[in-house]
PDB file of C-alpha atoms and ligand atoms in Angstrom:
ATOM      1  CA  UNK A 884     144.121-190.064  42.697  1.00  0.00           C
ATOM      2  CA  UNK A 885     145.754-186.831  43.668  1.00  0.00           C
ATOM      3  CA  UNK A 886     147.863-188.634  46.328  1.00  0.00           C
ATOM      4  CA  UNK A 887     149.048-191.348  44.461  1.00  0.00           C
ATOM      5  CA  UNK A 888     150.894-188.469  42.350  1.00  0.00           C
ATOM      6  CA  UNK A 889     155.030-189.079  42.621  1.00  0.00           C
ATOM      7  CA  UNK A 890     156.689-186.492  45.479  1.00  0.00           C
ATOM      8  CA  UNK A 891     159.656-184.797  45.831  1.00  0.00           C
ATOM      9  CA  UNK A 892     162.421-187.121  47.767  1.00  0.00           C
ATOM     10  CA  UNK A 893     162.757-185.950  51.520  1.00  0.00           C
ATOM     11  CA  UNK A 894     166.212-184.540  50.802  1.00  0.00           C
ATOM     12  CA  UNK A 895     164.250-182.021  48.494  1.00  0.00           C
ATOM     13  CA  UNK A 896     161.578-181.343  50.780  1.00  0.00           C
ATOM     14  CA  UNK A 897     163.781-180.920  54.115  1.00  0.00           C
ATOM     15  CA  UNK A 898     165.916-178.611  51.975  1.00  0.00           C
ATOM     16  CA  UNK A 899     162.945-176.817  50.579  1.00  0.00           C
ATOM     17  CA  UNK A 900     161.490-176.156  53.618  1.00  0.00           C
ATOM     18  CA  UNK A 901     164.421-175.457  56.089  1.00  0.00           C
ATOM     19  CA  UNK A 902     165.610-172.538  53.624  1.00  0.00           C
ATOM     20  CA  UNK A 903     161.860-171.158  53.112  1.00  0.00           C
ATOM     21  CA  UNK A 904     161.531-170.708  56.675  1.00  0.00           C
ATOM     22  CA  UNK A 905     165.091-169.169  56.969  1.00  0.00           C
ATOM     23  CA  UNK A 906     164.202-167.095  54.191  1.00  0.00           C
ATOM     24  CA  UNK A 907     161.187-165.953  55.365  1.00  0.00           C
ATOM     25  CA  UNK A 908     162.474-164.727  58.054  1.00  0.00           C
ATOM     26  CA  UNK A 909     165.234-162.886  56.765  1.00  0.00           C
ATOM     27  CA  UNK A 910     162.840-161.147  54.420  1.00  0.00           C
ATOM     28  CA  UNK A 911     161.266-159.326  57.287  1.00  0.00           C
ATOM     29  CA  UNK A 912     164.416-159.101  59.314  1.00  0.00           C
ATOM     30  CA  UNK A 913     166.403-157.423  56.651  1.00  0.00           C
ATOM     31  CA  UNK A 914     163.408-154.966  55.347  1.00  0.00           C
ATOM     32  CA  UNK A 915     162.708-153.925  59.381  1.00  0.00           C
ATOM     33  CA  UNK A 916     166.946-153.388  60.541  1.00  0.00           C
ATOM     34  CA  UNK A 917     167.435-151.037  57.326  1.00  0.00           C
ATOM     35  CA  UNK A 918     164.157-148.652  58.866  1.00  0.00           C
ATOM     36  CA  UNK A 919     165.230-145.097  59.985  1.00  0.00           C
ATOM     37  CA  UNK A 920     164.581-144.536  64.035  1.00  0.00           C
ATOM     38  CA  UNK A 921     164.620-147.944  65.310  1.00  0.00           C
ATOM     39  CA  UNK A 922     165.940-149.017  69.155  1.00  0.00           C
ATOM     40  CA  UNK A 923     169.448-149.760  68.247  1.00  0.00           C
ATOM     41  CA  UNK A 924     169.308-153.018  70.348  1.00  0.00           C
ATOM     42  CA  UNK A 925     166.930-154.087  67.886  1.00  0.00           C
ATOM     43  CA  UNK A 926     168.231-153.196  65.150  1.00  0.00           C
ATOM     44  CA  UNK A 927     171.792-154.412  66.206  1.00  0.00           C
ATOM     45  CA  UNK A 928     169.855-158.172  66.974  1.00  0.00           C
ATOM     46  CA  UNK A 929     168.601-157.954  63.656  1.00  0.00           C
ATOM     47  CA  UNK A 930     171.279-157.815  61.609  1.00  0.00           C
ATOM     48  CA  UNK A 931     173.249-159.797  63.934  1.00  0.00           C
ATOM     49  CA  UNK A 932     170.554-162.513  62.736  1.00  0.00           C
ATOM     50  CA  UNK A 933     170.541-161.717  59.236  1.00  0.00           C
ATOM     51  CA  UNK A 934     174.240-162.000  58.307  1.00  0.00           C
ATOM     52  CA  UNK A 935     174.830-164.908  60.479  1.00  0.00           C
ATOM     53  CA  UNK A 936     172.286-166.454  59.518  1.00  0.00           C
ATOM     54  CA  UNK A 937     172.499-165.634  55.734  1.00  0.00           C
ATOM     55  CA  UNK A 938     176.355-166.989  55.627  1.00  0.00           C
ATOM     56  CA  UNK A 939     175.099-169.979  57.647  1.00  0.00           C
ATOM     57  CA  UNK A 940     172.337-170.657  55.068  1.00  0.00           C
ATOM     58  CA  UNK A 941     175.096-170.639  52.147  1.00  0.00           C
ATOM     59  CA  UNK A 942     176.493-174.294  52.613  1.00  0.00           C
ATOM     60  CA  UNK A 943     172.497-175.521  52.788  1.00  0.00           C
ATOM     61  CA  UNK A 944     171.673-173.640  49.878  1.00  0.00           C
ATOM     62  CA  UNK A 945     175.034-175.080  48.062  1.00  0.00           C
ATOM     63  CA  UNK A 946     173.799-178.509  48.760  1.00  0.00           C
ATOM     64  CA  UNK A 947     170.329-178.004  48.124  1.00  0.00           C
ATOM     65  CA  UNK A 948     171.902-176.894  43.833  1.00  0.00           C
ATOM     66  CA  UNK A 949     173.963-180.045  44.197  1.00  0.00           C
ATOM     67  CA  UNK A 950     171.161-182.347  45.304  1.00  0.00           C
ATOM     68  CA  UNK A 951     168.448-181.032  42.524  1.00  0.00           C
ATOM     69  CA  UNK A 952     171.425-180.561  39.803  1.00  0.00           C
ATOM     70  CA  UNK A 953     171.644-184.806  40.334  1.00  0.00           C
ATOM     71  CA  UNK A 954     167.942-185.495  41.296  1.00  0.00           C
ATOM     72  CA  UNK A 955     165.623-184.640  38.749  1.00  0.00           C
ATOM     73  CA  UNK A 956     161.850-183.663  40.237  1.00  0.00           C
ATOM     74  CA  UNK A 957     159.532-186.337  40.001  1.00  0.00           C
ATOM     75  CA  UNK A 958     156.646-184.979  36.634  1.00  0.00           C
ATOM     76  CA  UNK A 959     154.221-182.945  37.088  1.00  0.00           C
ATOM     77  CA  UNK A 960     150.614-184.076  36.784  1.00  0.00           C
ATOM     78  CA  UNK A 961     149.189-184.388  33.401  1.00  0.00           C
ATOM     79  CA  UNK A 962     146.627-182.108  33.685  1.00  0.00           C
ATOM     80  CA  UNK A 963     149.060-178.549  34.678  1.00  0.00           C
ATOM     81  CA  UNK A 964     149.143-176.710  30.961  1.00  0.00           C
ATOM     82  CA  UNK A 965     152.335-175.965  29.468  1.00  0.00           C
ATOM     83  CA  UNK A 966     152.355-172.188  30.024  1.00  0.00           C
ATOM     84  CA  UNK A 967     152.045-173.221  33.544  1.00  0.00           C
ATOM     85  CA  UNK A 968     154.974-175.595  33.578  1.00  0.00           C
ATOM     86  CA  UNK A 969     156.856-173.109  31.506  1.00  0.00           C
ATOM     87  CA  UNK A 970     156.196-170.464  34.593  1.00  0.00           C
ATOM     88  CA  UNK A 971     156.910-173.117  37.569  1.00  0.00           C
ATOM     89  CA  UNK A 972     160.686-174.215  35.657  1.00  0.00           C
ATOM     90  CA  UNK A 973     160.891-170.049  35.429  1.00  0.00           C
ATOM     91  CA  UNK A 974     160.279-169.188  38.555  1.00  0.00           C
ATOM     92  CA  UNK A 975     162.422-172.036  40.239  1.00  0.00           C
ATOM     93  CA  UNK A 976     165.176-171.320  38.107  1.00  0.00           C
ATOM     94  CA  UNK A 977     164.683-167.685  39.008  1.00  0.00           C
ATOM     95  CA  UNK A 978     164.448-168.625  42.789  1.00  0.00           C
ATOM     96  CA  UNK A 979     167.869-170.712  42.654  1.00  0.00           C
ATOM     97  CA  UNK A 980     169.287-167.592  41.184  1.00  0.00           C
ATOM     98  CA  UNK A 981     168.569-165.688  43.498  1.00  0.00           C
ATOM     99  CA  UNK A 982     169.229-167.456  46.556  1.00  0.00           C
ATOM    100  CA  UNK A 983     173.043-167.590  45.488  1.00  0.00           C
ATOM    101  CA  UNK A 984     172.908-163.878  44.624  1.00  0.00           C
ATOM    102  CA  UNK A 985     171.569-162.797  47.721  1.00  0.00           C
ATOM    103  CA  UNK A 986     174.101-164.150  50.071  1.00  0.00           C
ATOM    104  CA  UNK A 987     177.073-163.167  47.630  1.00  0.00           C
ATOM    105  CA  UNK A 988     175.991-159.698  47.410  1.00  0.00           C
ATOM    106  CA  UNK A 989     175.006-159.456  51.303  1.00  0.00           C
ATOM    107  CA  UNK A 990     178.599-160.615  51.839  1.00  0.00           C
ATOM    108  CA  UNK A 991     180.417-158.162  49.668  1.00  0.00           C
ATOM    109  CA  UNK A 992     178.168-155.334  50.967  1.00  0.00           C
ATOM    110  CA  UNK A 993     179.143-156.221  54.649  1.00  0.00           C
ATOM    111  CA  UNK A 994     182.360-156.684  54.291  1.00  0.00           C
ATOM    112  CA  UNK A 995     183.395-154.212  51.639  1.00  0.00           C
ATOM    113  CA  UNK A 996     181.744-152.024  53.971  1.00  0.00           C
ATOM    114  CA  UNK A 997     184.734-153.038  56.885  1.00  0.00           C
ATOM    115  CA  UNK A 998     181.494-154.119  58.882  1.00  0.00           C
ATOM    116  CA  UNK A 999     181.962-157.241  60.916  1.00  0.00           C
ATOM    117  CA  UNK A1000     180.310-160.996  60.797  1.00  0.00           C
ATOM    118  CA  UNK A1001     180.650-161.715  63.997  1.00  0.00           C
ATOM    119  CA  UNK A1002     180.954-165.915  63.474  1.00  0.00           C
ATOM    120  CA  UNK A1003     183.186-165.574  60.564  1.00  0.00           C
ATOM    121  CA  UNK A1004     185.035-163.178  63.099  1.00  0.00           C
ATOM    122  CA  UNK A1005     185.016-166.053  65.795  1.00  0.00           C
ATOM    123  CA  UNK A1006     186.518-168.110  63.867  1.00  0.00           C
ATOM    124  CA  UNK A1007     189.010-166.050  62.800  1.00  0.00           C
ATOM    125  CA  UNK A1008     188.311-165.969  58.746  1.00  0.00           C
ATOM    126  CA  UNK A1009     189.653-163.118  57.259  1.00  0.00           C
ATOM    127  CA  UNK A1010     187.249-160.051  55.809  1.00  0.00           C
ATOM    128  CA  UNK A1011     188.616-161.827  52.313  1.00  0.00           C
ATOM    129  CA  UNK A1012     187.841-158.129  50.430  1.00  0.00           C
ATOM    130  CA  UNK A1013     189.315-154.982  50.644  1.00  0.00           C
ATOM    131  CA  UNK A1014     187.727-151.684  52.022  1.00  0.00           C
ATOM    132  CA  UNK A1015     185.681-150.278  49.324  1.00  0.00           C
ATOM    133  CA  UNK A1016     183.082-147.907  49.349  1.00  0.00           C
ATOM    134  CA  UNK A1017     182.625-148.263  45.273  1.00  0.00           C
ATOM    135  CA  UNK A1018     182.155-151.992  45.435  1.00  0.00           C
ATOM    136  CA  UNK A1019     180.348-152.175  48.590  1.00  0.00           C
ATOM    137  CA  UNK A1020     177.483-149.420  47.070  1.00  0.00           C
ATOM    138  CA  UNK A1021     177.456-151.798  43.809  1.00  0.00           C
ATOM    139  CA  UNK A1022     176.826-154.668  45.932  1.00  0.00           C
ATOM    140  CA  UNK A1023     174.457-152.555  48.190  1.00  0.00           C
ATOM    141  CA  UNK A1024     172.524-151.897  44.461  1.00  0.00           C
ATOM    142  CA  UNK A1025     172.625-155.747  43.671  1.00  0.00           C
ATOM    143  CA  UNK A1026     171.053-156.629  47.650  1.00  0.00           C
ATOM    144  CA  UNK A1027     168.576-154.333  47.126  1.00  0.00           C
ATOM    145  CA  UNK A1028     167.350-155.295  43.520  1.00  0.00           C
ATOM    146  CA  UNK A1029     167.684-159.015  44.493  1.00  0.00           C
ATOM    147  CA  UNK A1030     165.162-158.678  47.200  1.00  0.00           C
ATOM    148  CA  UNK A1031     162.307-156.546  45.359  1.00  0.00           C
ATOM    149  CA  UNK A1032     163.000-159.493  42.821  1.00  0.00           C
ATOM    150  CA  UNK A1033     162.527-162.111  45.211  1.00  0.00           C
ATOM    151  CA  UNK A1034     159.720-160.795  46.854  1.00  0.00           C
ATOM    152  CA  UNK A1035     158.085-160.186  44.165  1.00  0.00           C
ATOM    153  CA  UNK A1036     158.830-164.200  42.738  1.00  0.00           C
ATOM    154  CA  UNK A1037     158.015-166.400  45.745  1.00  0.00           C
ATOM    155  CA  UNK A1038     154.692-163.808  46.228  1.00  0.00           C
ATOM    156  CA  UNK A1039     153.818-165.390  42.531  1.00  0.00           C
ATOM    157  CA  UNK A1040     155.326-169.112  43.961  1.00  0.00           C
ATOM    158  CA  UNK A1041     153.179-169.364  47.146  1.00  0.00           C
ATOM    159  CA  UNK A1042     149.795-167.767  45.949  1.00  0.00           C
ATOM    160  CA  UNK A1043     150.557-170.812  42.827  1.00  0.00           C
ATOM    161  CA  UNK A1044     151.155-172.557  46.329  1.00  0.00           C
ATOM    162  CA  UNK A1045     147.676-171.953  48.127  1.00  0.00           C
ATOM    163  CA  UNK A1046     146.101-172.230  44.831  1.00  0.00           C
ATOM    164  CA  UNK A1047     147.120-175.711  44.017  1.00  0.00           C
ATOM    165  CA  UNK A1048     146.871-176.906  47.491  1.00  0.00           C
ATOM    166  CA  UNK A1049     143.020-174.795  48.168  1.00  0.00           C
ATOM    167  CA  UNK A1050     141.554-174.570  44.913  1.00  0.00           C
ATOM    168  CA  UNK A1051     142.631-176.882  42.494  1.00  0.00           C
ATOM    169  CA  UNK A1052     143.442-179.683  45.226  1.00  0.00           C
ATOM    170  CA  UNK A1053     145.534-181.654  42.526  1.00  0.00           C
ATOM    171  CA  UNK A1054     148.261-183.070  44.861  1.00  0.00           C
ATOM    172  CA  UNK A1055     151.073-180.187  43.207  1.00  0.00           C
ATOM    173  CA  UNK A1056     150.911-179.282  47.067  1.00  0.00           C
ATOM    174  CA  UNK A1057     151.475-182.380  48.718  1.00  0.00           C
ATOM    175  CA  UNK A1058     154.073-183.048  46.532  1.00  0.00           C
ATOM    176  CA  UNK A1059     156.524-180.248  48.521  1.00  0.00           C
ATOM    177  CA  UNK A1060     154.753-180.940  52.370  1.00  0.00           C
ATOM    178  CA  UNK A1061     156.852-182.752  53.885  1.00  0.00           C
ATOM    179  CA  UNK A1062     154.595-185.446  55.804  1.00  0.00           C
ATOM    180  CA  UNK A1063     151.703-187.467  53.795  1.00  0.00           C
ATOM    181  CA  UNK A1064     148.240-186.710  52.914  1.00  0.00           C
ATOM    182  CA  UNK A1065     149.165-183.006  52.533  1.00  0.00           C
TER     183      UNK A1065
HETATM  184  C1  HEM B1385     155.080-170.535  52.423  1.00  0.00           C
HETATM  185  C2  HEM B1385     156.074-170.594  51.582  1.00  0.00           C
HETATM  186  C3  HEM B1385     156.233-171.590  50.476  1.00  0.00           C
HETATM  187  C4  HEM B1385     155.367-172.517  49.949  1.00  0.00           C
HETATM  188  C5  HEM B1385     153.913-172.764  50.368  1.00  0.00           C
HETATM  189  C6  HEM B1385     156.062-173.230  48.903  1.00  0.00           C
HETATM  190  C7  HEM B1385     155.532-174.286  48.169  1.00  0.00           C
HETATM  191  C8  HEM B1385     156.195-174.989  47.195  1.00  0.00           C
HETATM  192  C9  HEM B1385     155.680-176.141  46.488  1.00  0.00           C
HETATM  193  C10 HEM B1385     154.284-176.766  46.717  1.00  0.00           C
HETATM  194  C11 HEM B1385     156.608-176.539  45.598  1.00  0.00           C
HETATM  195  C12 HEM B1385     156.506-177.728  44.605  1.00  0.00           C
HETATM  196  C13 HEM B1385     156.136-177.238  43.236  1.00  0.00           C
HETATM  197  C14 HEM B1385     156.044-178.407  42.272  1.00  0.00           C
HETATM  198  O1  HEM B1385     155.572-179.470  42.654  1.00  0.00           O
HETATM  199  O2  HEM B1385     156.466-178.231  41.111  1.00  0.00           O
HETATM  200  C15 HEM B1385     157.748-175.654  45.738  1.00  0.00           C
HETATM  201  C16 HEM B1385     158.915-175.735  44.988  1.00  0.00           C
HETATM  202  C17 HEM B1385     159.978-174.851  45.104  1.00  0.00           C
HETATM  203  N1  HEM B1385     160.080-173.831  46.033  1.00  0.00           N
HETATM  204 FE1  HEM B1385     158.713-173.283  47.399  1.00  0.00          FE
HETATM  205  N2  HEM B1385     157.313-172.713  48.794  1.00  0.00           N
HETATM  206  C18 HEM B1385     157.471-171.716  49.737  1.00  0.00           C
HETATM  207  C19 HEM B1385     158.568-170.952  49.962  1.00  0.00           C
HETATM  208  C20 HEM B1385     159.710-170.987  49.197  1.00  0.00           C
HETATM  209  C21 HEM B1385     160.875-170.161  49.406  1.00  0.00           C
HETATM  210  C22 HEM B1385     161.018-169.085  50.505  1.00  0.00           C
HETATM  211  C23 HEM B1385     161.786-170.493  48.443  1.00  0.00           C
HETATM  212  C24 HEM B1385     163.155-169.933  48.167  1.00  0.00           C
HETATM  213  C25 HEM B1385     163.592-168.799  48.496  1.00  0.00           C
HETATM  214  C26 HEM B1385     161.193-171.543  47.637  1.00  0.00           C
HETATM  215  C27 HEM B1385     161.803-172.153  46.554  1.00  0.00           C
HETATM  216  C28 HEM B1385     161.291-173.194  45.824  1.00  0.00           C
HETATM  217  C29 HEM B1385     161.992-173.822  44.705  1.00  0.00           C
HETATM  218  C30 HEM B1385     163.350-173.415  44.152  1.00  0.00           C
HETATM  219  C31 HEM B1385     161.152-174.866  44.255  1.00  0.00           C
HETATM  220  C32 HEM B1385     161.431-175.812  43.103  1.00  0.00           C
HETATM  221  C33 HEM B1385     161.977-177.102  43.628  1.00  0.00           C
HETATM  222  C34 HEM B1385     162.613-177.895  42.483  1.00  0.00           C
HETATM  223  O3  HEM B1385     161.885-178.384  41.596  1.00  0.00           O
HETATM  224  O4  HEM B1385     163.841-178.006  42.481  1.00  0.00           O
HETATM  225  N3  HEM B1385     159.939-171.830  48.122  1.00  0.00           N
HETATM  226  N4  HEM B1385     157.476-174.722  46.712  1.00  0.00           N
HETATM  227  C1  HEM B1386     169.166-165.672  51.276  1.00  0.00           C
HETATM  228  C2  HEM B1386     169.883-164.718  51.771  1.00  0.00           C
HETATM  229  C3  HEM B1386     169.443-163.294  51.976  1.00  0.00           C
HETATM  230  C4  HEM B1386     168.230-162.687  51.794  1.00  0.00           C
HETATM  231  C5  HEM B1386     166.925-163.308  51.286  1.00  0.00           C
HETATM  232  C6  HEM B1386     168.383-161.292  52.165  1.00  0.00           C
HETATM  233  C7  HEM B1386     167.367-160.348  52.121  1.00  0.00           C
HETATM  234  C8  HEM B1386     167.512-159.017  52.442  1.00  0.00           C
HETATM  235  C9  HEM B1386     166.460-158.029  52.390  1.00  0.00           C
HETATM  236  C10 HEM B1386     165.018-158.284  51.976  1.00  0.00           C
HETATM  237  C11 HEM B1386     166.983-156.844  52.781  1.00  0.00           C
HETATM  238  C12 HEM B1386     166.251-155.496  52.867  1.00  0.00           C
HETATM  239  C13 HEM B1386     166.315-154.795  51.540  1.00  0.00           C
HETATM  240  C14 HEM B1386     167.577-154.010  51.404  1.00  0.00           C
HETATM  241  O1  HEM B1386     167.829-153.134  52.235  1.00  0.00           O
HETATM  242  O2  HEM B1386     168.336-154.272  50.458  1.00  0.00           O
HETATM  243  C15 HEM B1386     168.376-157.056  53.096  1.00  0.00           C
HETATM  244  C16 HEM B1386     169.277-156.093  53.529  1.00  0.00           C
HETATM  245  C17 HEM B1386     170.567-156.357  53.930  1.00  0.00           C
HETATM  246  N1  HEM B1386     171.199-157.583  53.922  1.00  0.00           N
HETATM  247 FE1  HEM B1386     170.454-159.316  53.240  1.00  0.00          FE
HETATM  248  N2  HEM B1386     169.672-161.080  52.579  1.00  0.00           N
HETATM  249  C18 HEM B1386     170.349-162.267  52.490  1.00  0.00           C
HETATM  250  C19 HEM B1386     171.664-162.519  52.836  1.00  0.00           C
HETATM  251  C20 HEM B1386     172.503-161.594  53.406  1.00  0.00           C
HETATM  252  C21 HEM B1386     173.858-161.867  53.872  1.00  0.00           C
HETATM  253  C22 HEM B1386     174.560-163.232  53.808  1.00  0.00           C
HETATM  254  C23 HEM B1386     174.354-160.700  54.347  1.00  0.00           C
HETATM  255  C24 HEM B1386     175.710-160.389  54.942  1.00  0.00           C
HETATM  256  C25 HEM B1386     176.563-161.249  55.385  1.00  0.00           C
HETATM  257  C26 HEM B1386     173.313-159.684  54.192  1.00  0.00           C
HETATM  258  C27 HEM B1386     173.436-158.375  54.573  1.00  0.00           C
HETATM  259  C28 HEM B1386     172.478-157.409  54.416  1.00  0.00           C
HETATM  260  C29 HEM B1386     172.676-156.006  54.748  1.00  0.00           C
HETATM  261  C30 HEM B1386     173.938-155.385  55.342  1.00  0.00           C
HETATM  262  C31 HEM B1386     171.487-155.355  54.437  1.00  0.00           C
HETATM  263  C32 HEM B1386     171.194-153.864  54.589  1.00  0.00           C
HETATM  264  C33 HEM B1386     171.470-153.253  53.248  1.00  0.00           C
HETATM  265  C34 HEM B1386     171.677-151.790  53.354  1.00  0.00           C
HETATM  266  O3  HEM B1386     172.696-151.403  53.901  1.00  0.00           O
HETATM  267  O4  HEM B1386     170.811-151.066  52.859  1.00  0.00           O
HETATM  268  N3  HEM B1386     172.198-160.270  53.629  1.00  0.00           N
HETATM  269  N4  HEM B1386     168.664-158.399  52.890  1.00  0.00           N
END
């Protein structure tokens, strides 16, 4: 019964799934470079990774708001109560949210900053803001905040996750996994 439930396309779940994993590891990346005392080679890699690899995430993330804003996802099962609907629409809307305000905010603290990113540097885009120490500690502010926030959200979205997919077995999981029988 459970798997005869309607999925997600695959251009939802590829999307899903290629920023989760890029965002998982940017989480870690970004909380472990900002630590006091660590190798500078290590931290230098690290943030290497995580603003490359945040700006190249923003045209993925851009399509991934254009693909759900004209594919609606396919109904939930009957049986999910309506304060827990309410919380999943939340929480994704939240999650969107954020993943635009993250990069934006990374961006405007690195480069308000004067700091580099190295492939925007490579190929040869301008900083595109002026030296500021004012807006760069705003945006610094806005970084910060987003990422308690988002922590603390997709904690909440994959314990609903493993709950659905361990517990409650109602195919909510194998809706998102990207290969059958999930
Ligand atoms: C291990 C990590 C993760 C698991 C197990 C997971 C699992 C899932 C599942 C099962 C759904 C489908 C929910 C439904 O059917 O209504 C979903 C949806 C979603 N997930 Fe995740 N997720 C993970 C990580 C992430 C990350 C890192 C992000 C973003 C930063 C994210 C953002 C979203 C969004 C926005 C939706 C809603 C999709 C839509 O309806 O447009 N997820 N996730
Ligand atoms: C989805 C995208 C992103 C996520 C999830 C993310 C997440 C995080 C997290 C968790 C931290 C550690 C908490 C903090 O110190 O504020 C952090 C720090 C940082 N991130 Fe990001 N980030 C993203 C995109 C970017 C981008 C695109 C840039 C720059 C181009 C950037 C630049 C930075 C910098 C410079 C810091 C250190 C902040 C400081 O100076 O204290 N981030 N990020």
């Amino acid at each position: 019964m459970a798997d005869r439930l309607p999925r997600y396309r695959p251009p939802a779940r590829w999307f899903h799934w290629t920023v989760a994993v890029v965002v998982l590891l940017m989480i870690p990346a970004g909380l472990i470079m900002t630590r006091e005392g660590l190798a500078r080679p290590v931290q230098d890699a690290l943030y290497l990774f995580h603003k490359n690899m945040g700006v190249l995430l923003v045209p993925v993330i851009l399509a991934r708001i254009a693909y759900r804003l004209t594919h609606k996802p396919p109904p939930l099962p009957a049986s999910i109560p309506g304060w827990q609907r309410g919380a999943a629409r939340l929480s994704h809307a939240l999650l969107y949210i954020l993943l635009v305000v993250m990069p934006i905010s990374g961006f405007i603290r690195v480069r308000a900053g004067g700091f580099p990113i190295e492939l925007l540097d490579r190929l040869g885009v301008g900083p595109w803001l002026a030296k500021s120490e004012r807006v760069a500690d705003i945006a610094q502010g806005i970084h910060a905040v987003g990422a308690v926030t988002l922590i603390a959200v997709l904690a909440i979205h994959v314990a609903a996750a493993a709950q659905h997919a361990l517990i409650r077995r109602d195919g909510v999981w194998g809706r998102m996994w990207p290969v059958r029988g999930g």
